[in-house]
Coordinates of C-alpha atoms in Angstrom, one line a residue:
M468 CA -239.2 -1.3 -35.5
A469 CA -235.4 -1.0 -35.7
A470 CA -235.6 2.6 -34.5
T471 CA -237.6 1.8 -31.4
S472 CA -235.3 -1.1 -30.4
D473 CA -232.2 1.1 -30.2
H474 CA -230.1 0.4 -27.1
I475 CA -228.8 3.7 -25.6
V476 CA -226.2 3.8 -22.8
I477 CA -226.2 6.9 -20.7
V478 CA -223.1 7.7 -18.7
G479 CA -224.1 9.4 -15.4
A480 CA -227.1 9.1 -13.2
G481 CA -227.4 12.8 -12.4
A482 CA -230.3 15.1 -13.3
A483 CA -229.4 15.2 -17.0
G484 CA -228.9 11.4 -17.3
L485 CA -232.1 10.5 -15.5
M486 CA -234.2 13.0 -17.4
A487 CA -232.8 11.7 -20.7
A488 CA -233.3 8.1 -19.7
R489 CA -236.9 8.6 -18.7
E490 CA -237.8 10.4 -22.0
L491 CA -236.1 7.7 -24.1
A492 CA -237.6 4.8 -22.1
R493 CA -241.1 6.3 -22.4
A494 CA -240.6 6.3 -26.2
G495 CA -239.7 2.6 -26.2
R496 CA -235.9 2.8 -26.3
T497 CA -233.8 0.3 -24.3
V498 CA -231.8 2.3 -21.9
T499 CA -228.9 1.4 -19.6
I500 CA -227.4 4.0 -17.1
L501 CA -223.8 3.5 -16.1
E502 CA -223.0 5.4 -12.9
A503 CA -219.6 5.6 -11.2
R504 CA -221.1 6.2 -7.7
E505 CA -223.2 3.9 -5.7
R506 CA -226.1 6.3 -5.9
C507 CA -228.1 8.5 -8.2
G508 CA -227.9 12.3 -8.2
G509 CA -224.3 13.2 -9.0
R510 CA -223.8 16.8 -7.8
I511 CA -227.2 16.6 -6.1
H512 CA -226.1 15.0 -2.8
P513 CA -228.7 14.5 -0.1
L514 CA -227.4 14.3 3.5
P515 CA -229.1 12.2 6.2
A516 CA -232.1 13.9 7.8
S517 CA -231.1 12.0 11.0
E518 CA -227.9 14.1 11.2
F519 CA -229.2 17.6 10.3
G520 CA -232.9 17.4 11.3
Y521 CA -234.2 17.8 7.8
P522 CA -233.2 16.5 4.3
A523 CA -230.2 18.7 3.8
D524 CA -228.4 19.2 0.5
G525 CA -224.6 18.7 0.4
G526 CA -224.6 19.8 -3.2
A527 CA -227.2 21.7 -5.3
E528 CA -229.8 23.3 -3.0
F529 CA -231.6 26.2 -4.7
V530 CA -234.0 26.5 -7.5
H531 CA -233.0 29.7 -9.4
G532 CA -235.5 31.9 -11.3
E533 CA -238.4 30.6 -13.2
A534 CA -237.0 27.1 -13.8
P535 CA -240.0 25.8 -15.8
V536 CA -238.7 22.3 -16.4
T537 CA -237.8 21.8 -12.7
R538 CA -241.1 23.2 -11.5
A539 CA -243.1 21.0 -13.9
L540 CA -241.2 17.9 -12.7
L541 CA -241.8 18.9 -9.0
R542 CA -245.5 19.2 -9.6
E543 CA -245.5 15.8 -11.3
A544 CA -243.7 14.4 -8.3
G545 CA -246.1 16.0 -5.8
L546 CA -243.3 18.1 -4.4
S547 CA -243.5 21.8 -3.5
L548 CA -241.1 24.7 -3.2
Q549 CA -240.3 27.0 -0.3
E550 CA -239.5 30.5 -1.6
I551 CA -236.4 32.1 0.0
E552 CA -237.4 34.8 2.5
G553 CA -235.5 36.8 5.1
E554 CA -232.9 39.5 5.3
R555 CA -229.3 39.7 4.0
W556 CA -226.7 40.9 6.4
G557 CA -223.0 41.6 6.1
F558 CA -219.9 41.8 8.3
D559 CA -217.9 45.0 7.6
G560 CA -214.9 44.0 9.7
A561 CA -216.3 45.5 12.9
D562 CA -220.0 44.8 13.1
I563 CA -222.8 42.9 11.5
V564 CA -225.0 45.2 9.5
R565 CA -227.9 44.9 7.1
E566 CA -226.5 44.4 3.6
D567 CA -226.7 47.6 1.5
R568 CA -227.2 46.2 -2.0
H569 CA -227.4 49.6 -3.7
D570 CA -224.3 50.9 -5.4
P571 CA -224.3 54.6 -6.5
H572 CA -222.8 53.4 -9.8
E573 CA -225.4 50.7 -10.5
A574 CA -227.4 52.8 -13.0
E575 CA -224.1 53.6 -14.8
L576 CA -223.3 49.8 -14.9
H577 CA -226.7 49.0 -16.3
A578 CA -226.4 51.7 -19.0
V579 CA -222.9 50.5 -20.1
V580 CA -223.7 46.8 -20.1
R581 CA -227.1 47.3 -21.9
E582 CA -225.2 48.9 -24.9
L583 CA -222.5 46.2 -25.0
N584 CA -222.4 44.3 -28.3
D585 CA -219.0 42.6 -28.4
D586 CA -218.4 40.2 -25.5
L587 CA -215.5 40.8 -23.1
T588 CA -214.3 38.9 -20.1
V589 CA -215.6 40.5 -16.9
A590 CA -212.1 41.6 -15.9
D591 CA -211.5 43.3 -19.3
F592 CA -215.0 44.9 -19.0
L593 CA -214.2 46.4 -15.6
R594 CA -210.8 47.6 -16.7
R595 CA -212.2 49.2 -19.8
H596 CA -215.3 50.9 -18.3
F597 CA -214.9 51.1 -14.5
A598 CA -211.2 51.6 -13.7
G599 CA -210.2 54.1 -11.0
D600 CA -210.6 54.5 -7.3
G601 CA -214.2 55.8 -7.7
H602 CA -215.4 52.5 -8.9
A603 CA -213.6 50.3 -6.4
R604 CA -216.7 49.3 -4.5
L605 CA -218.5 48.4 -7.8
R606 CA -215.6 46.3 -9.0
H607 CA -215.4 44.5 -5.7
S608 CA -219.1 43.8 -5.7
I609 CA -219.1 42.4 -9.2
E610 CA -215.9 40.3 -8.7
R611 CA -217.4 38.9 -5.4
M612 CA -220.6 37.9 -7.2
V613 CA -218.8 36.4 -10.2
E614 CA -216.3 34.4 -8.1
G615 CA -218.7 33.5 -5.3
Y616 CA -222.1 33.1 -6.8
D617 CA -221.1 32.0 -10.3
A618 CA -218.0 30.1 -9.2
A619 CA -216.3 31.8 -12.2
D620 CA -213.0 33.4 -12.9
P621 CA -213.4 37.1 -13.8
E622 CA -210.4 36.8 -16.2
R623 CA -212.3 34.3 -18.3
A624 CA -216.0 34.8 -17.6
S625 CA -218.3 36.3 -20.2
T626 CA -219.8 39.7 -19.5
L627 CA -222.7 39.2 -21.9
A628 CA -223.6 35.9 -20.3
L629 CA -223.9 37.7 -16.9
R630 CA -225.7 40.7 -18.2
E631 CA -229.2 39.5 -17.2
E632 CA -228.0 38.7 -13.7
W633 CA -226.5 42.1 -13.3
M634 CA -229.5 43.9 -14.7
A635 CA -231.6 42.1 -12.1
G636 CA -229.2 43.3 -9.4
G637 CA -228.8 39.7 -8.1
H638 CA -232.5 39.8 -7.1
S639 CA -233.8 36.8 -9.2
P640 CA -236.2 34.7 -7.1
Q641 CA -234.8 31.6 -5.4
A642 CA -236.5 28.7 -3.7
R643 CA -235.7 25.3 -2.1
V644 CA -237.4 22.0 -2.7
K645 CA -239.4 20.9 0.3
G646 CA -237.8 17.5 1.1
G647 CA -234.6 18.5 -0.7
Y648 CA -233.5 17.9 -4.3
G649 CA -232.9 14.2 -3.3
A650 CA -236.7 13.7 -3.3
M651 CA -236.8 14.8 -6.9
I652 CA -234.0 12.5 -7.9
D653 CA -235.7 9.6 -6.1
F654 CA -238.9 10.3 -8.1
L655 CA -237.0 10.4 -11.4
A656 CA -235.0 7.2 -10.7
A657 CA -238.2 5.4 -9.6
G658 CA -239.9 6.4 -12.8
C659 CA -236.9 5.2 -14.9
R660 CA -237.0 1.8 -13.2
K661 CA -240.7 1.4 -13.8
L662 CA -240.0 2.0 -17.5
G663 CA -237.4 -0.7 -17.6
V664 CA -234.2 1.4 -17.4
I665 CA -231.3 -0.7 -16.2
F666 CA -228.9 0.8 -13.7
R667 CA -225.3 -0.2 -13.2
F668 CA -223.6 1.4 -10.3
G669 CA -219.9 1.4 -9.6
C670 CA -219.2 1.6 -13.3
V671 CA -216.4 4.1 -14.1
V672 CA -216.3 4.5 -17.8
S673 CA -212.8 4.6 -19.2
A674 CA -213.4 4.4 -23.0
I675 CA -216.0 4.5 -25.8
E676 CA -215.1 2.6 -28.9
E677 CA -216.7 2.6 -32.3
E678 CA -216.0 -0.2 -34.9
G679 CA -218.1 -1.2 -37.8
G680 CA -221.1 0.7 -36.6
A681 CA -221.0 -1.0 -33.2
I682 CA -220.4 0.9 -30.0
A683 CA -218.6 -0.5 -27.0
V684 CA -218.5 1.3 -23.6
R685 CA -215.7 0.0 -21.5
C686 CA -215.6 0.4 -17.7
V687 CA -212.7 0.2 -15.3
G688 CA -212.4 -3.5 -14.3
G689 CA -213.2 -4.9 -17.7
N690 CA -217.0 -4.7 -18.1
V691 CA -218.1 -3.8 -21.6
H692 CA -221.5 -2.6 -22.6
G693 CA -222.6 -2.8 -26.3
C694 CA -225.1 -0.3 -27.6
D695 CA -226.2 1.8 -30.6
R696 CA -225.7 5.3 -29.0
V697 CA -224.1 6.8 -26.0
I698 CA -225.0 10.0 -24.1
L699 CA -222.2 11.4 -21.9
T700 CA -223.6 13.5 -19.0
V701 CA -220.5 13.6 -16.9
P702 CA -219.0 16.9 -15.6
L703 CA -216.7 18.6 -18.1
P704 CA -213.4 17.8 -16.4
L705 CA -214.2 14.1 -16.7
L706 CA -214.4 14.2 -20.5
R707 CA -210.6 14.4 -20.6
E708 CA -210.4 11.1 -18.8
I709 CA -212.6 9.0 -21.2
A710 CA -211.0 7.7 -24.4
L711 CA -213.4 8.7 -27.2
P712 CA -213.8 7.9 -31.0
S713 CA -212.0 10.5 -33.1
S714 CA -215.2 12.3 -34.2
A715 CA -216.4 12.6 -30.6
R716 CA -213.0 13.5 -29.4
A717 CA -212.9 16.5 -31.8
K718 CA -216.2 17.7 -30.4
A719 CA -215.2 17.2 -26.8
A720 CA -212.2 19.5 -27.3
A721 CA -214.7 22.4 -27.5
A722 CA -215.3 21.9 -23.7
D723 CA -212.1 23.8 -23.1
D724 CA -214.0 27.0 -24.1
I725 CA -216.6 26.4 -21.3
G726 CA -215.7 27.4 -17.8
F727 CA -216.0 25.1 -14.9
G728 CA -215.9 26.3 -11.3
N729 CA -215.5 24.9 -7.8
V730 CA -217.5 25.2 -4.6
I731 CA -216.7 24.3 -1.0
K732 CA -219.9 23.7 1.0
I733 CA -220.0 23.4 4.8
L734 CA -223.1 22.5 6.8
L735 CA -223.0 23.0 10.6
R736 CA -225.9 21.9 12.8
F737 CA -226.0 23.5 16.3
R738 CA -227.9 22.8 19.4
R739 CA -229.8 26.1 19.1
P740 CA -229.8 29.1 16.7
W741 CA -227.3 31.0 18.9
W742 CA -226.9 33.8 16.3
R743 CA -230.4 35.0 17.2
A744 CA -229.4 35.4 20.8
R745 CA -226.2 37.1 19.8
K746 CA -228.1 39.8 17.9
E747 CA -231.9 39.6 18.1
E748 CA -232.3 41.4 14.7
L749 CA -230.9 38.3 13.1
A750 CA -234.1 36.3 13.7
E751 CA -235.0 36.7 10.1
M752 CA -231.5 36.4 8.6
S753 CA -231.3 34.5 5.4
F754 CA -227.8 35.3 4.1
L755 CA -224.6 36.6 5.8
L756 CA -221.7 37.9 3.7
S757 CA -218.2 38.8 4.7
D758 CA -214.6 38.7 3.5
Q759 CA -213.7 35.8 5.8
P760 CA -212.1 32.6 4.5
I761 CA -215.6 31.1 4.3
P762 CA -217.4 34.3 3.0
V763 CA -221.0 33.3 2.6
W764 CA -223.4 31.8 5.1
W765 CA -227.1 31.1 5.0
T766 CA -229.8 29.9 7.3
Q767 CA -232.9 27.7 6.5
Y768 CA -235.2 30.7 7.3
P769 CA -238.2 30.7 7.5
N770 CA -237.7 27.1 8.7
P771 CA -236.3 27.1 12.3
H772 CA -233.5 24.5 11.8
P773 CA -230.4 25.6 13.7
V774 CA -228.2 25.0 10.7
L775 CA -225.7 27.4 9.1
T776 CA -224.4 26.6 5.6
G777 CA -221.1 28.0 4.5
W778 CA -220.2 28.6 0.9
F779 CA -217.0 29.4 -0.9
G780 CA -216.9 29.4 -4.7
G781 CA -214.6 30.2 -7.6
P782 CA -210.9 30.1 -8.3
R783 CA -210.0 31.3 -4.8
T784 CA -211.1 27.9 -3.4
A785 CA -207.7 26.7 -4.5
A786 CA -206.2 28.4 -1.4
L787 CA -208.0 25.8 0.7
S788 CA -207.3 22.8 -1.6
Q789 CA -205.1 21.0 0.9
L790 CA -207.7 21.0 3.7
D791 CA -209.6 17.8 4.5
P792 CA -213.3 17.9 5.6
Q793 CA -212.5 18.4 9.3
A794 CA -210.1 21.2 8.5
L795 CA -212.8 22.9 6.4
I796 CA -215.2 22.6 9.3
D797 CA -212.7 24.2 11.5
A798 CA -212.2 27.0 8.9
G799 CA -215.9 27.5 8.9
L800 CA -216.0 27.8 12.7
D801 CA -213.1 30.2 12.6
S802 CA -214.9 32.4 10.1
L803 CA -218.1 32.5 12.2
A804 CA -216.2 33.1 15.4
T805 CA -214.5 36.2 13.9
V806 CA -217.8 37.5 12.5
F807 CA -219.7 37.1 15.8
G808 CA -216.9 37.8 18.2
L809 CA -216.9 34.3 19.7
S810 CA -214.3 31.7 20.2
R811 CA -214.1 28.6 18.0
E812 CA -214.2 26.4 21.1
D813 CA -217.5 27.9 22.2
L814 CA -219.0 27.3 18.8
A815 CA -217.6 23.8 18.6
R816 CA -219.3 23.0 21.9
E817 CA -222.7 24.0 20.3
L818 CA -222.1 21.7 17.3
I819 CA -224.2 18.6 16.8
A820 CA -223.4 17.6 13.3
A821 CA -221.2 18.8 10.4
A822 CA -220.4 18.0 6.8
A823 CA -217.9 19.6 4.4
T824 CA -217.3 19.0 0.7
N825 CA -214.7 20.4 -1.5
W826 CA -216.3 19.5 -4.8
A827 CA -212.9 19.7 -6.6
H828 CA -211.8 16.7 -4.5
D829 CA -214.8 14.6 -5.6
P830 CA -213.3 12.1 -8.2
Y831 CA -216.6 12.0 -10.2
A832 CA -217.2 15.7 -10.3
R833 CA -213.8 17.6 -10.1
G834 CA -215.7 20.8 -9.3
A835 CA -219.2 22.2 -9.0
Y836 CA -220.8 23.7 -12.1
S837 CA -220.1 25.4 -15.4
W838 CA -220.1 29.1 -16.5
A839 CA -219.8 30.9 -19.8
T840 CA -216.7 32.4 -21.4
P841 CA -216.9 34.6 -24.5
R842 CA -216.5 31.4 -26.6
T843 CA -218.9 29.2 -24.7
R844 CA -222.0 29.5 -27.0
E845 CA -220.0 28.3 -30.0
A846 CA -218.6 25.4 -27.9
Q847 CA -222.1 24.4 -26.8
A848 CA -223.3 24.4 -30.3
T849 CA -220.4 22.1 -31.3
L850 CA -220.9 19.7 -28.3
G851 CA -224.7 19.7 -28.7
R852 CA -224.7 18.4 -32.3
A853 CA -226.4 15.0 -32.7
D854 CA -224.2 14.0 -35.7
G855 CA -222.7 10.7 -34.4
P856 CA -223.3 7.8 -32.0
V857 CA -221.8 9.7 -29.1
L858 CA -223.8 12.6 -27.7
F859 CA -223.1 15.1 -24.9
S860 CA -225.6 16.4 -22.4
G861 CA -225.6 18.2 -19.0
E862 CA -225.8 21.6 -17.2
A863 CA -222.8 22.9 -19.1
L864 CA -224.4 22.4 -22.5
Y865 CA -227.7 24.2 -21.9
R866 CA -227.6 27.4 -24.0
G867 CA -230.1 29.4 -21.9
A868 CA -229.6 31.8 -19.0
D869 CA -230.0 28.9 -16.6
M870 CA -226.6 27.3 -17.6
G871 CA -224.9 25.7 -14.6
T872 CA -228.1 24.9 -12.7
V873 CA -230.2 21.8 -12.0
E874 CA -232.8 23.4 -14.4
A875 CA -230.1 23.4 -17.1
A876 CA -229.2 19.7 -16.5
L877 CA -232.9 18.6 -16.6
A878 CA -233.6 20.7 -19.7
S879 CA -230.4 19.5 -21.5
G880 CA -231.3 15.8 -20.8
Q881 CA -234.8 16.4 -22.1
Q882 CA -233.4 18.1 -25.3
T883 CA -230.8 15.4 -25.9
A884 CA -233.5 12.7 -25.7
G885 CA -235.7 14.7 -28.0
M886 CA -232.9 14.9 -30.6
I887 CA -232.5 11.2 -30.6
L888 CA -236.3 10.6 -30.9
R889 CA -236.5 13.0 -33.8
G890 CA -233.8 11.1 -35.6

């Protein structure tokens, strides 16, 4: 009976925390979730449908690849997916053209990376195997994907971790949740409540203390929660801000060998999809790439919503670190104006609603998601051990190819709960 009466505190009500809580509560454990925000979801951040015309996502938006845990959960919730369709376009500095995703050196890249045994950072890999002017386009393409799509630093990112992505040529299937990721979070949170999980919002955890076999979780403001075990699901940068028992602190130090990147995301809702009138071939545009300050834009195609979403990821987001949300919106309008040959004032007159988030400025995230360095797998193994009363879970600790995704967060939460239940 003692095992089933364990009280477990989970720090963080994001995807990993909710998934772990549901699994544990189903098995009869007493679970309390402490969440710093006043909502569930963490880096899944639904925006008001009244503002954008549909349940928009200010944070995580896409379902990447097979994502078996995510898809199973969506089926359970009665939610469905909209596969990403449409065409990719690019701005070459003079005109908007269909994106040519073929590089003449692609076969050479695949041959070299297929034979790679010892891991290198992406920057070292390119310097060693693809130096010289003849490979300039290939280097630029890889660096743009690593920085923008993976939000990673080429000087630290693992080549082996990205091998599968490169071999697929960036063509892995993607989809969106109909109703947005927020609908999935609502389903998980409701399931947790039905199972008796206790939620405490506005609780910023400052310390976890262990004394005589008892665990105390201290929050800013003085609240203390006693328990038998703690699962920390907070983003990696926040681990440095929580005082931990010595054994857990030694494990948490391994997080320095896991990369963590930033993303700036801008959503702009217009009165009409003016880009189609500007160039009728863009009627089926899904993505638009350029070298502008906000380099990536996408539509909601095949849905007709007149919304463009801007994306800027990786270490170069530091160049815009001083901009507030309105300044980021202005930077987005400037980028679009340059690409389409319009004035920012004309675009601003078409604007109905806008939202911009620099995730590095979010005090409970300090960035967007994780990525692998050559030492990450070893660090994940260290952090993933269930050898004490403090456990770690989240998208950064999932050791599969889905690391850094919502799928990784859900799977990690599920795995961490499983470790506890197996004793």
